[in-house]
Amino acid sequence: MSLRLCGASLIAALAALSLKGCSDDSNPAKEKAHTITLRNGVKMPILAAGTWQYNDSVAEQVVVDALNSGFSHIDTAYDYDNQVGVGKGLKRSGKPRHSIFVTTKVPGCGIQNSSGVSVDVCKTQTVDKIEMDLQQLNLSYLDMVLIHFPPCPGEDGTHKSPSESSCYAPKSGCTHPQACDLVRAQWGVLTDYYQQKKIKAIGVSNYCQACFHCLANVTEMPMVNQVQLHVGMGSNPQGFLSFAEANKVVLQAYSPFGSGGHGSSEILAGNLTTSIGAKYKKSAAQVALKWIASRNVGIATKSASKEHLKANADIFDFKLSDEDMASLDAATFAAEDTPSFLCNDPAPSAAAVQRVVV
Ligand SMILES: NC(=O)c1ccc[n+]([C@@H]2O[C@H](COP(=O)([O-])OP(=O)(O)OC[C@H]3O[C@@H](n4cnc5c(N)ncnc54)[C@H](OP(=O)(O)O)[C@@H]3O)[C@@H](O)[C@H]2O)c1
């Protein structure tokens, strides 16, 4: 603020500051660059700091460090079993609640921690899990709740991981005859909470095209689909980007560095990302994140290192050229990775024209 402000202009400036806090909300151009507007008008910060695989104490520290490193969006889940730590971190950061965007998830019915043998059980479990999310995080509202996985009819939620479920090997997401009943039951619960304003935005994760078709005539369609996406998977893996765009669903990329699997070393230290980064004085990791953000796709990244958190938040001061975007689009070193490990969706050409909602 200018030191020369005085009298009426000083009072006006102080009033504006107290209304808006000290966040970047007062800079519309910066806000536009850092957020994606969802179909209901909610502005979701593009970058989220993830907390998967952290225990409560690590999660608490990572949340504090992320919020002090430029992140304003935290991604967690009931299944991460660390929401108490995340909640403590949110409080300890000292940031006002309205300046933080908190995303959490409820398990898909039948999968990991959610028995879903019938529609009624599925609904009850979904209510229970949302209430647990609120309680563990110690929050009165949630910015976004996602259904973590498509349902797996016939499963009772006892498997520790979705990859142990009967839906995993066939990647049968939502093609089972009873899947749509469970999808609609869970979605109805999220919609109720959204309408009661206890959740500001609702979405899904690892959802296949067939799951969206289950929701064809609902009043609120999912605003976000959080799926795996990173450099090396190609420009439109299994048609997920074109399908989302056609249906006005914002994609959010998880595992942007490949989560230590296929392509991680290529992404974080390979020739392509490193040489592109050198042109902009950026690291390979920053190029990998920028490629995703440049496509208007959100990102759930993860780091327990303050240095990496700061670097990962610092991707808004450069623009990748069309040529560099095309080279990154063309990379297929991680083509085996799929956006959802539960989907076997059609190829991009068929998917591009499929529209579920208008
Ligand atoms: N919806 C779902 O089903 C789903 C599935 C998976 C993940 N997610 C979400 O997405 C988040 C991120 O995905 P992810 O955990 O699979 O992995 P990721 O973000 O692809 O990779 C995380 C790894 O990258 C390293 N890293 C981070 N920044 C770096 C940098 N600048 N330079 C070098 N290395 C760096 C981290 O190590 P350091 O800690 O040492 O930095 C960590 O080992 C999760 O935490 C979770 O919130 C959601």
mmCIF file of C-alpha atoms and ligand atoms in Angstrom:
data_model
loop_
_atom_site.group_PDB
_atom_site.id
_atom_site.type_symbol
_atom_site.label_atom_id
_atom_site.label_comp_id
_atom_site.label_asym_id
_atom_site.label_seq_id
_atom_site.Cartn_x
_atom_site.Cartn_y
_atom_site.Cartn_z
ATOM 1 C CA MET A 1 0.000 0.000 0.000
ATOM 2 C CA SER A 2 1.270 3.510 -0.832
ATOM 3 C CA LEU A 3 2.592 5.419 2.158
ATOM 4 C CA ARG A 4 1.139 8.604 0.660
ATOM 5 C CA LEU A 5 -2.465 7.509 1.265
ATOM 6 C CA CYS A 6 -4.147 9.751 3.789
ATOM 7 C CA GLY A 7 -7.540 11.093 4.891
ATOM 8 C CA ALA A 8 -10.535 9.679 2.986
ATOM 9 C CA SER A 9 -8.415 7.531 0.664
ATOM 10 C CA LEU A 10 -6.613 5.956 3.622
ATOM 11 C CA ILE A 11 -9.949 5.150 5.298
ATOM 12 C CA ALA A 12 -11.306 3.682 2.030
ATOM 13 C CA ALA A 13 -8.166 1.613 1.531
ATOM 14 C CA LEU A 14 -8.260 0.305 5.109
ATOM 15 C CA ALA A 15 -11.957 -0.550 4.749
ATOM 16 C CA ALA A 16 -11.247 -2.473 1.541
ATOM 17 C CA LEU A 17 -8.364 -4.283 3.224
ATOM 18 C CA SER A 18 -10.447 -5.319 6.219
ATOM 19 C CA LEU A 19 -13.244 -6.581 3.960
ATOM 20 C CA LYS A 20 -10.997 -8.571 1.647
ATOM 21 C CA GLY A 21 -8.314 -9.660 4.097
ATOM 22 C CA CYS A 22 -4.792 -9.806 2.734
ATOM 23 C CA SER A 23 -5.358 -12.512 0.158
ATOM 24 C CA ASP A 24 -4.907 -12.126 -3.567
ATOM 25 C CA ASP A 25 -8.679 -11.782 -3.985
ATOM 26 C CA SER A 26 -8.126 -8.058 -4.544
ATOM 27 C CA ASN A 27 -6.199 -8.700 -7.754
ATOM 28 C CA PRO A 28 -8.686 -9.985 -10.368
ATOM 29 C CA ALA A 29 -5.998 -10.677 -12.997
ATOM 30 C CA LYS A 30 -3.982 -12.792 -10.550
ATOM 31 C CA GLU A 31 -7.106 -14.540 -9.297
ATOM 32 C CA LYS A 32 -8.071 -15.432 -12.874
ATOM 33 C CA ALA A 33 -4.655 -16.937 -13.509
ATOM 34 C CA HIS A 34 -4.747 -18.983 -10.308
ATOM 35 C CA THR A 35 -8.324 -20.293 -10.344
ATOM 36 C CA ILE A 36 -10.703 -22.252 -12.543
ATOM 37 C CA THR A 37 -14.365 -21.293 -12.509
ATOM 38 C CA LEU A 38 -16.617 -24.304 -12.012
ATOM 39 C CA ARG A 39 -20.042 -24.659 -13.671
ATOM 40 C CA ASN A 40 -21.758 -23.133 -10.605
ATOM 41 C CA GLY A 41 -19.464 -20.075 -10.546
ATOM 42 C CA VAL A 42 -17.277 -21.275 -7.656
ATOM 43 C CA LYS A 43 -13.627 -20.400 -8.233
ATOM 44 C CA MET A 44 -11.395 -23.383 -7.512
ATOM 45 C CA PRO A 45 -7.682 -22.652 -7.024
ATOM 46 C CA ILE A 46 -5.864 -24.510 -9.816
ATOM 47 C CA LEU A 47 -3.177 -25.909 -7.528
ATOM 48 C CA ALA A 48 -4.037 -28.114 -4.570
ATOM 49 C CA ALA A 49 -1.551 -29.544 -2.082
ATOM 50 C CA GLY A 50 -2.335 -33.234 -1.637
ATOM 51 C CA THR A 51 -2.007 -35.280 1.530
ATOM 52 C CA TRP A 52 -2.297 -38.906 0.385
ATOM 53 C CA GLN A 53 -0.136 -41.409 2.346
ATOM 54 C CA TYR A 54 0.745 -38.930 5.114
ATOM 55 C CA ASN A 55 -0.058 -39.724 8.734
ATOM 56 C CA ASP A 56 -1.784 -37.108 10.890
ATOM 57 C CA SER A 57 1.369 -35.345 12.050
ATOM 58 C CA VAL A 58 2.987 -35.177 8.590
ATOM 59 C CA ALA A 59 -0.330 -34.043 7.086
ATOM 60 C CA GLU A 60 -0.622 -31.273 9.692
ATOM 61 C CA GLN A 61 2.875 -29.961 8.917
ATOM 62 C CA VAL A 62 2.435 -30.253 5.139
ATOM 63 C CA VAL A 63 -0.815 -28.268 5.303
ATOM 64 C CA VAL A 64 0.901 -25.481 7.281
ATOM 65 C CA ASP A 65 3.893 -25.461 4.908
ATOM 66 C CA ALA A 66 1.735 -25.564 1.775
ATOM 67 C CA LEU A 67 -0.458 -22.675 2.926
ATOM 68 C CA ASN A 68 2.691 -20.679 3.711
ATOM 69 C CA SER A 69 4.208 -21.508 0.314
ATOM 70 C CA GLY A 70 1.503 -20.069 -1.906
ATOM 71 C CA PHE A 71 -1.081 -22.875 -1.958
ATOM 72 C CA SER A 72 -4.644 -22.018 -0.959
ATOM 73 C CA HIS A 73 -6.221 -25.399 -1.801
ATOM 74 C CA ILE A 74 -5.781 -28.599 0.224
ATOM 75 C CA ASP A 75 -6.775 -32.037 -1.069
ATOM 76 C CA THR A 76 -7.554 -34.851 1.348
ATOM 77 C CA ALA A 77 -9.987 -37.770 1.628
ATOM 78 C CA TYR A 78 -11.792 -39.892 4.184
ATOM 79 C CA ASP A 79 -9.666 -42.822 2.997
ATOM 80 C CA TYR A 80 -6.387 -41.001 3.695
ATOM 81 C CA ASP A 81 -7.110 -41.429 7.396
ATOM 82 C CA ASN A 82 -5.362 -38.148 8.204
ATOM 83 C CA GLN A 83 -8.141 -35.577 8.256
ATOM 84 C CA VAL A 84 -7.652 -34.829 11.957
ATOM 85 C CA GLY A 85 -4.075 -33.797 11.149
ATOM 86 C CA VAL A 86 -5.220 -31.827 8.095
ATOM 87 C CA GLY A 87 -7.785 -30.011 10.256
ATOM 88 C CA LYS A 88 -5.110 -29.131 12.832
ATOM 89 C CA GLY A 89 -2.882 -27.805 10.050
ATOM 90 C CA LEU A 90 -5.680 -25.620 8.692
ATOM 91 C CA LYS A 91 -6.146 -24.057 12.137
ATOM 92 C CA ARG A 92 -2.422 -23.782 12.914
ATOM 93 C CA SER A 93 -1.764 -21.985 9.620
ATOM 94 C CA GLY A 94 -3.669 -18.995 11.010
ATOM 95 C CA LYS A 95 -5.184 -18.363 7.564
ATOM 96 C CA PRO A 96 -8.806 -17.220 7.531
ATOM 97 C CA ARG A 97 -11.196 -20.013 6.603
ATOM 98 C CA HIS A 98 -12.577 -18.126 3.582
ATOM 99 C CA SER A 99 -9.094 -17.890 2.042
ATOM 100 C CA ILE A 100 -8.629 -21.688 1.978
ATOM 101 C CA PHE A 101 -10.332 -24.141 -0.398
ATOM 102 C CA VAL A 102 -10.671 -27.598 1.178
ATOM 103 C CA THR A 103 -11.435 -30.629 -0.982
ATOM 104 C CA THR A 104 -12.191 -34.002 0.545
ATOM 105 C CA LYS A 105 -13.708 -37.246 -0.704
ATOM 106 C CA VAL A 106 -16.138 -39.976 0.292
ATOM 107 C CA PRO A 107 -15.475 -43.580 -0.735
ATOM 108 C CA GLY A 108 -17.439 -44.994 -3.674
ATOM 109 C CA CYS A 109 -20.075 -47.470 -2.482
ATOM 110 C CA GLY A 110 -18.685 -50.961 -2.034
ATOM 111 C CA ILE A 111 -15.108 -49.740 -2.350
ATOM 112 C CA GLN A 112 -12.679 -49.234 0.519
ATOM 113 C CA ASN A 113 -14.421 -48.355 3.786
ATOM 114 C CA SER A 114 -17.930 -48.083 2.336
ATOM 115 C CA SER A 115 -20.189 -51.087 2.251
ATOM 116 C CA GLY A 116 -22.668 -50.558 -0.536
ATOM 117 C CA VAL A 117 -24.672 -53.685 -0.827
ATOM 118 C CA SER A 118 -27.943 -51.803 -1.308
ATOM 119 C CA VAL A 119 -29.026 -48.337 -2.337
ATOM 120 C CA ASP A 120 -30.184 -47.561 1.211
ATOM 121 C CA VAL A 121 -26.927 -48.685 2.804
ATOM 122 C CA CYS A 122 -25.021 -46.727 0.173
ATOM 123 C CA LYS A 123 -26.950 -43.534 1.003
ATOM 124 C CA THR A 124 -26.575 -43.949 4.759
ATOM 125 C CA GLN A 125 -22.853 -44.615 4.430
ATOM 126 C CA THR A 126 -22.384 -41.560 2.241
ATOM 127 C CA VAL A 127 -24.125 -39.322 4.799
ATOM 128 C CA ASP A 128 -21.987 -40.863 7.563
ATOM 129 C CA LYS A 129 -18.770 -40.273 5.640
ATOM 130 C CA ILE A 130 -19.571 -36.624 4.861
ATOM 131 C CA GLU A 131 -20.375 -36.035 8.541
ATOM 132 C CA MET A 132 -17.085 -37.724 9.467
ATOM 133 C CA ASP A 133 -15.217 -35.550 6.965
ATOM 134 C CA LEU A 134 -16.686 -32.397 8.568
ATOM 135 C CA GLN A 135 -16.021 -33.646 12.082
ATOM 136 C CA GLN A 136 -12.459 -34.834 11.488
ATOM 137 C CA LEU A 137 -11.498 -31.682 9.618
ATOM 138 C CA ASN A 138 -13.229 -29.618 12.312
ATOM 139 C CA LEU A 139 -15.005 -27.491 9.705
ATOM 140 C CA SER A 140 -18.577 -26.217 9.422
ATOM 141 C CA TYR A 141 -18.608 -26.413 5.611
ATOM 142 C CA LEU A 142 -16.520 -28.007 2.864
ATOM 143 C CA ASP A 143 -15.463 -26.266 -0.340
ATOM 144 C CA MET A 144 -15.623 -29.426 -2.427
ATOM 145 C CA VAL A 145 -16.529 -33.067 -1.857
ATOM 146 C CA LEU A 146 -15.779 -35.721 -4.465
ATOM 147 C CA ILE A 147 -17.008 -39.301 -4.695
ATOM 148 C CA HIS A 148 -13.616 -40.986 -4.607
ATOM 149 C CA PHE A 149 -14.331 -43.938 -6.934
ATOM 150 C CA PRO A 150 -17.103 -45.422 -9.057
ATOM 151 C CA PRO A 151 -19.134 -47.896 -6.999
ATOM 152 C CA CYS A 152 -18.396 -51.603 -7.067
ATOM 153 C CA PRO A 153 -21.721 -53.458 -6.754
ATOM 154 C CA GLY A 154 -21.485 -56.688 -4.811
ATOM 155 C CA GLU A 155 -18.481 -55.577 -2.759
ATOM 156 C CA ASP A 156 -18.838 -54.885 0.946
ATOM 157 C CA GLY A 157 -16.140 -52.261 1.410
ATOM 158 C CA THR A 158 -13.776 -54.541 3.319
ATOM 159 C CA HIS A 159 -10.972 -54.523 0.725
ATOM 160 C CA LYS A 160 -8.166 -52.228 1.785
ATOM 161 C CA SER A 161 -7.690 -50.825 -1.691
ATOM 162 C CA PRO A 162 -9.837 -50.458 -4.839
ATOM 163 C CA SER A 163 -7.213 -52.444 -6.736
ATOM 164 C CA GLU A 164 -8.262 -55.506 -4.680
ATOM 165 C CA SER A 165 -11.917 -55.118 -5.698
ATOM 166 C CA SER A 166 -13.676 -57.200 -8.351
ATOM 167 C CA CYS A 167 -14.116 -54.004 -10.415
ATOM 168 C CA TYR A 168 -10.364 -53.458 -10.770
ATOM 169 C CA ALA A 169 -9.018 -56.050 -13.202
ATOM 170 C CA PRO A 170 -11.848 -55.703 -15.735
ATOM 171 C CA LYS A 171 -11.809 -51.910 -15.198
ATOM 172 C CA SER A 172 -15.557 -52.248 -15.248
ATOM 173 C CA GLY A 173 -16.375 -48.812 -13.836
ATOM 174 C CA CYS A 174 -20.140 -48.305 -13.913
ATOM 175 C CA THR A 175 -20.884 -50.966 -16.522
ATOM 176 C CA HIS A 176 -22.231 -53.415 -13.910
ATOM 177 C CA PRO A 177 -26.071 -53.545 -14.122
ATOM 178 C CA GLN A 178 -26.486 -52.155 -10.569
ATOM 179 C CA ALA A 179 -23.802 -49.483 -10.813
ATOM 180 C CA CYS A 180 -26.128 -46.686 -11.905
ATOM 181 C CA ASP A 181 -28.417 -47.193 -8.890
ATOM 182 C CA LEU A 182 -25.452 -46.717 -6.556
ATOM 183 C CA VAL A 183 -24.046 -43.772 -8.535
ATOM 184 C CA ARG A 184 -27.405 -41.974 -8.375
ATOM 185 C CA ALA A 185 -27.890 -42.793 -4.681
ATOM 186 C CA GLN A 186 -24.513 -41.348 -3.713
ATOM 187 C CA TRP A 187 -24.850 -38.379 -5.998
ATOM 188 C CA GLY A 188 -28.266 -37.581 -4.511
ATOM 189 C CA VAL A 189 -26.687 -37.340 -1.050
ATOM 190 C CA LEU A 190 -23.957 -34.984 -2.270
ATOM 191 C CA THR A 191 -26.572 -32.872 -4.047
ATOM 192 C CA ASP A 192 -28.611 -32.555 -0.817
ATOM 193 C CA TYR A 193 -25.569 -31.271 1.071
ATOM 194 C CA TYR A 194 -24.778 -28.896 -1.797
ATOM 195 C CA GLN A 195 -28.311 -27.522 -1.766
ATOM 196 C CA GLN A 196 -28.085 -27.034 2.007
ATOM 197 C CA LYS A 197 -24.864 -25.057 1.336
ATOM 198 C CA LYS A 198 -22.772 -27.296 3.579
ATOM 199 C CA ILE A 199 -20.655 -28.100 0.504
ATOM 200 C CA LYS A 200 -19.854 -25.377 -2.048
ATOM 201 C CA ALA A 201 -18.994 -27.614 -4.999
ATOM 202 C CA ILE A 202 -19.540 -31.303 -5.685
ATOM 203 C CA GLY A 203 -17.760 -33.675 -7.988
ATOM 204 C CA VAL A 204 -16.346 -37.117 -8.571
ATOM 205 C CA SER A 205 -13.011 -38.835 -8.948
ATOM 206 C CA ASN A 206 -11.894 -41.732 -11.141
ATOM 207 C CA TYR A 207 -15.302 -41.587 -12.820
ATOM 208 C CA CYS A 208 -15.619 -43.278 -16.215
ATOM 209 C CA GLN A 209 -17.882 -42.099 -19.035
ATOM 210 C CA ALA A 210 -20.442 -44.775 -18.120
ATOM 211 C CA CYS A 211 -20.739 -43.247 -14.619
ATOM 212 C CA PHE A 212 -21.591 -39.860 -16.128
ATOM 213 C CA HIS A 213 -24.246 -41.488 -18.284
ATOM 214 C CA CYS A 214 -25.849 -42.756 -15.058
ATOM 215 C CA LEU A 215 -26.346 -39.099 -14.099
ATOM 216 C CA ALA A 216 -27.820 -37.901 -17.406
ATOM 217 C CA ASN A 217 -30.985 -36.283 -15.995
ATOM 218 C CA VAL A 218 -29.932 -35.065 -12.563
ATOM 219 C CA THR A 219 -30.394 -31.437 -11.453
ATOM 220 C CA GLU A 220 -26.724 -30.850 -10.611
ATOM 221 C CA MET A 221 -24.032 -32.515 -12.687
ATOM 222 C CA PRO A 222 -20.568 -33.114 -11.219
ATOM 223 C CA MET A 223 -18.478 -29.975 -11.398
ATOM 224 C CA VAL A 224 -15.114 -31.757 -11.259
ATOM 225 C CA ASN A 225 -13.671 -35.176 -12.121
ATOM 226 C CA GLN A 226 -10.319 -35.799 -10.388
ATOM 227 C CA VAL A 227 -8.274 -38.305 -12.396
ATOM 228 C CA GLN A 228 -4.670 -39.221 -13.068
ATOM 229 C CA LEU A 229 -3.046 -36.984 -15.667
ATOM 230 C CA HIS A 230 0.588 -36.159 -16.324
ATOM 231 C CA VAL A 231 3.088 -35.570 -19.077
ATOM 232 C CA GLY A 232 3.735 -38.798 -20.967
ATOM 233 C CA MET A 233 0.099 -39.983 -21.030
ATOM 234 C CA GLY A 234 -0.599 -38.141 -24.309
ATOM 235 C CA SER A 235 -2.813 -35.127 -24.934
ATOM 236 C CA ASN A 236 -6.229 -36.750 -24.420
ATOM 237 C CA PRO A 237 -5.857 -40.139 -22.685
ATOM 238 C CA GLN A 238 -8.944 -42.334 -23.190
ATOM 239 C CA GLY A 239 -10.782 -39.187 -24.325
ATOM 240 C CA PHE A 240 -11.059 -37.894 -20.744
ATOM 241 C CA LEU A 241 -10.218 -34.288 -21.641
ATOM 242 C CA SER A 242 -12.567 -34.009 -24.605
ATOM 243 C CA PHE A 243 -15.369 -35.777 -22.724
ATOM 244 C CA ALA A 244 -14.985 -33.421 -19.748
ATOM 245 C CA GLU A 245 -14.889 -30.370 -21.976
ATOM 246 C CA ALA A 246 -17.995 -31.455 -23.908
ATOM 247 C CA ASN A 247 -19.829 -31.880 -20.603
ATOM 248 C CA LYS A 248 -18.517 -28.738 -18.856
ATOM 249 C CA VAL A 249 -16.837 -30.808 -16.170
ATOM 250 C CA VAL A 250 -13.494 -29.465 -14.937
ATOM 251 C CA LEU A 251 -10.799 -32.131 -14.831
ATOM 252 C CA GLN A 252 -8.415 -32.104 -11.900
ATOM 253 C CA ALA A 253 -5.148 -34.002 -12.367
ATOM 254 C CA TYR A 254 -3.796 -36.162 -9.583
ATOM 255 C CA SER A 255 -0.296 -37.678 -9.575
ATOM 256 C CA PRO A 256 1.075 -34.902 -11.835
ATOM 257 C CA PHE A 257 4.595 -36.300 -11.322
ATOM 258 C CA GLY A 258 3.537 -39.885 -11.995
ATOM 259 C CA SER A 259 3.390 -40.841 -8.310
ATOM 260 C CA GLY A 260 6.707 -42.678 -8.519
ATOM 261 C CA GLY A 261 5.424 -45.011 -11.247
ATOM 262 C CA HIS A 262 5.580 -45.047 -15.043
ATOM 263 C CA GLY A 263 7.213 -41.929 -16.297
ATOM 264 C CA SER A 264 8.097 -40.314 -12.947
ATOM 265 C CA SER A 265 11.804 -40.139 -13.698
ATOM 266 C CA GLU A 266 11.099 -38.876 -17.238
ATOM 267 C CA ILE A 267 8.783 -36.212 -15.825
ATOM 268 C CA LEU A 268 11.065 -35.038 -13.017
ATOM 269 C CA ALA A 269 14.455 -35.415 -14.687
ATOM 270 C CA GLY A 270 13.942 -36.392 -18.338
ATOM 271 C CA ASN A 271 15.347 -34.584 -21.372
ATOM 272 C CA LEU A 272 12.040 -33.241 -22.631
ATOM 273 C CA THR A 273 10.831 -31.477 -19.467
ATOM 274 C CA THR A 274 14.337 -30.430 -18.404
ATOM 275 C CA SER A 275 15.258 -28.873 -21.750
ATOM 276 C CA ILE A 276 11.936 -27.034 -21.994
ATOM 277 C CA GLY A 277 12.374 -25.809 -18.414
ATOM 278 C CA ALA A 278 15.833 -24.417 -19.206
ATOM 279 C CA LYS A 279 14.278 -22.014 -21.744
ATOM 280 C CA TYR A 280 12.101 -20.469 -19.054
ATOM 281 C CA LYS A 281 14.512 -20.873 -16.101
ATOM 282 C CA LYS A 282 12.095 -23.380 -14.594
ATOM 283 C CA SER A 283 12.541 -26.943 -13.335
ATOM 284 C CA ALA A 284 11.223 -30.061 -15.048
ATOM 285 C CA ALA A 285 8.618 -30.354 -12.260
ATOM 286 C CA GLN A 286 7.388 -26.817 -12.899
ATOM 287 C CA VAL A 287 7.085 -27.541 -16.638
ATOM 288 C CA ALA A 288 5.072 -30.694 -15.870
ATOM 289 C CA LEU A 289 2.641 -28.712 -13.705
ATOM 290 C CA LYS A 290 2.430 -25.838 -16.188
ATOM 291 C CA TRP A 291 1.520 -28.217 -19.029
ATOM 292 C CA ILE A 292 -1.510 -29.352 -17.017
ATOM 293 C CA ALA A 293 -2.536 -25.871 -15.832
ATOM 294 C CA SER A 294 -2.255 -24.518 -19.396
ATOM 295 C CA ARG A 295 -5.053 -26.869 -20.414
ATOM 296 C CA ASN A 296 -7.413 -25.406 -17.816
ATOM 297 C CA VAL A 297 -7.116 -28.573 -15.754
ATOM 298 C CA GLY A 298 -6.727 -28.354 -11.964
ATOM 299 C CA ILE A 299 -3.868 -30.129 -10.192
ATOM 300 C CA ALA A 300 -3.567 -32.080 -6.943
ATOM 301 C CA THR A 301 0.161 -32.332 -6.367
ATOM 302 C CA LYS A 302 2.018 -33.499 -3.278
ATOM 303 C CA SER A 303 5.239 -32.697 -1.483
ATOM 304 C CA ALA A 304 6.537 -32.870 2.067
ATOM 305 C CA SER A 305 9.460 -30.595 1.192
ATOM 306 C CA LYS A 306 9.135 -26.822 1.742
ATOM 307 C CA GLU A 307 11.499 -26.214 -1.169
ATOM 308 C CA HIS A 308 9.386 -28.322 -3.537
ATOM 309 C CA LEU A 309 6.139 -26.781 -2.283
ATOM 310 C CA LYS A 310 7.454 -23.279 -3.016
ATOM 311 C CA ALA A 311 8.667 -24.318 -6.474
ATOM 312 C CA ASN A 312 5.409 -26.100 -7.274
ATOM 313 C CA ALA A 313 3.402 -22.985 -6.387
ATOM 314 C CA ASP A 314 5.609 -20.830 -8.606
ATOM 315 C CA ILE A 315 4.240 -21.647 -12.058
ATOM 316 C CA PHE A 316 2.190 -18.560 -12.863
ATOM 317 C CA ASP A 317 4.906 -16.232 -14.143
ATOM 318 C CA PHE A 318 5.639 -17.950 -17.462
ATOM 319 C CA LYS A 319 3.739 -19.289 -20.460
ATOM 320 C CA LEU A 320 4.724 -22.361 -22.463
ATOM 321 C CA SER A 321 4.969 -21.702 -26.202
ATOM 322 C CA ASP A 322 2.639 -23.546 -28.593
ATOM 323 C CA GLU A 323 5.630 -25.528 -29.809
ATOM 324 C CA ASP A 324 6.573 -26.651 -26.276
ATOM 325 C CA MET A 325 2.947 -27.508 -25.464
ATOM 326 C CA ALA A 326 2.833 -29.648 -28.638
ATOM 327 C CA SER A 327 6.039 -31.507 -27.680
ATOM 328 C CA LEU A 328 4.658 -32.223 -24.198
ATOM 329 C CA ASP A 329 1.290 -33.296 -25.687
ATOM 330 C CA ALA A 330 3.104 -35.730 -27.964
ATOM 331 C CA ALA A 331 5.077 -37.464 -25.172
ATOM 332 C CA THR A 332 3.876 -41.026 -24.618
ATOM 333 C CA PHE A 333 6.494 -42.443 -22.248
ATOM 334 C CA ALA A 334 3.747 -43.129 -19.668
ATOM 335 C CA ALA A 335 1.065 -44.310 -22.101
ATOM 336 C CA GLU A 336 0.365 -47.320 -19.858
ATOM 337 C CA ASP A 337 -1.017 -45.020 -17.173
ATOM 338 C CA THR A 338 -4.753 -44.464 -17.322
ATOM 339 C CA PRO A 339 -6.802 -41.535 -15.980
ATOM 340 C CA SER A 340 -8.828 -43.898 -13.798
ATOM 341 C CA PHE A 341 -7.623 -47.347 -12.831
ATOM 342 C CA LEU A 342 -11.282 -48.429 -12.864
ATOM 343 C CA CYS A 343 -12.180 -47.364 -16.436
ATOM 344 C CA ASN A 344 -11.711 -48.806 -19.852
ATOM 345 C CA ASP A 345 -13.134 -45.902 -21.801
ATOM 346 C CA PRO A 346 -13.410 -45.652 -25.583
ATOM 347 C CA ALA A 347 -10.730 -44.016 -27.701
ATOM 348 C CA PRO A 348 -10.653 -40.214 -27.980
ATOM 349 C CA SER A 349 -12.247 -39.996 -31.429
ATOM 350 C CA ALA A 350 -15.446 -41.659 -30.221
ATOM 351 C CA ALA A 351 -15.413 -39.912 -26.855
ATOM 352 C CA ALA A 352 -14.971 -36.418 -28.251
ATOM 353 C CA VAL A 353 -18.559 -36.144 -29.427
ATOM 354 C CA GLN A 354 -20.262 -37.741 -26.446
ATOM 355 C CA ARG A 355 -22.282 -35.278 -24.458
ATOM 356 C CA VAL A 356 -24.287 -36.222 -21.398
ATOM 357 C CA VAL A 357 -25.470 -32.766 -20.377
ATOM 358 C CA VAL A 358 -25.987 -29.505 -22.196
HETATM 359 N N1 LIG B 1 -8.458 -39.214 -6.366
HETATM 360 C C1 LIG B 1 -7.557 -40.168 -6.321
HETATM 361 O O1 LIG B 1 -7.870 -41.350 -6.487
HETATM 362 C C2 LIG B 1 -6.119 -39.803 -6.098
HETATM 363 C C3 LIG B 1 -5.114 -40.748 -6.368
HETATM 364 C C4 LIG B 1 -3.787 -40.374 -6.165
HETATM 365 C C5 LIG B 1 -3.480 -39.109 -5.705
HETATM 366 N N2 LIG B 1 -4.481 -38.204 -5.422
HETATM 367 C C6 LIG B 1 -4.173 -36.829 -4.921
HETATM 368 O O2 LIG B 1 -3.127 -36.257 -5.689
HETATM 369 C C7 LIG B 1 -2.034 -35.918 -4.838
HETATM 370 C C8 LIG B 1 -0.723 -36.035 -5.603
HETATM 371 O O3 LIG B 1 -0.554 -37.279 -6.215
HETATM 372 P P1 LIG B 1 0.554 -38.352 -5.793
HETATM 373 O O4 LIG B 1 0.713 -38.288 -4.339
HETATM 374 O O5 LIG B 1 0.155 -39.616 -6.420
HETATM 375 O O6 LIG B 1 1.909 -37.988 -6.456
HETATM 376 P P2 LIG B 1 2.706 -36.910 -7.345
HETATM 377 O O7 LIG B 1 2.244 -35.535 -7.001
HETATM 378 O O8 LIG B 1 2.700 -37.354 -8.744
HETATM 379 O O9 LIG B 1 4.156 -37.130 -6.796
HETATM 380 C C9 LIG B 1 4.529 -36.865 -5.483
HETATM 381 C C10 LIG B 1 6.039 -37.089 -5.395
HETATM 382 O O10 LIG B 1 6.710 -36.080 -6.160
HETATM 383 C C11 LIG B 1 7.750 -35.512 -5.382
HETATM 384 N N3 LIG B 1 7.834 -34.085 -5.721
HETATM 385 C C12 LIG B 1 6.898 -33.140 -5.492
HETATM 386 N N4 LIG B 1 7.310 -31.938 -5.953
HETATM 387 C C13 LIG B 1 8.545 -32.136 -6.483
HETATM 388 C C14 LIG B 1 9.487 -31.266 -7.098
HETATM 389 N N5 LIG B 1 9.237 -29.959 -7.292
HETATM 390 N N6 LIG B 1 10.657 -31.798 -7.537
HETATM 391 C C15 LIG B 1 10.924 -33.116 -7.365
HETATM 392 N N7 LIG B 1 10.061 -33.985 -6.776
HETATM 393 C C16 LIG B 1 8.883 -33.494 -6.341
HETATM 394 C C17 LIG B 1 7.356 -35.718 -3.948
HETATM 395 O O11 LIG B 1 8.486 -35.887 -3.131
HETATM 396 P P3 LIG B 1 8.835 -34.827 -1.951
HETATM 397 O O12 LIG B 1 7.828 -35.026 -0.868
HETATM 398 O O13 LIG B 1 10.211 -35.175 -1.565
HETATM 399 O O14 LIG B 1 8.749 -33.457 -2.565
HETATM 400 C C18 LIG B 1 6.526 -36.998 -3.981
HETATM 401 O O15 LIG B 1 7.354 -38.109 -3.758
HETATM 402 C C19 LIG B 1 -2.191 -36.847 -3.642
HETATM 403 O O16 LIG B 1 -1.545 -36.394 -2.491
HETATM 404 C C20 LIG B 1 -3.694 -36.849 -3.480
HETATM 405 O O17 LIG B 1 -4.105 -35.681 -2.769
HETATM 406 C C21 LIG B 1 -5.783 -38.538 -5.632
#
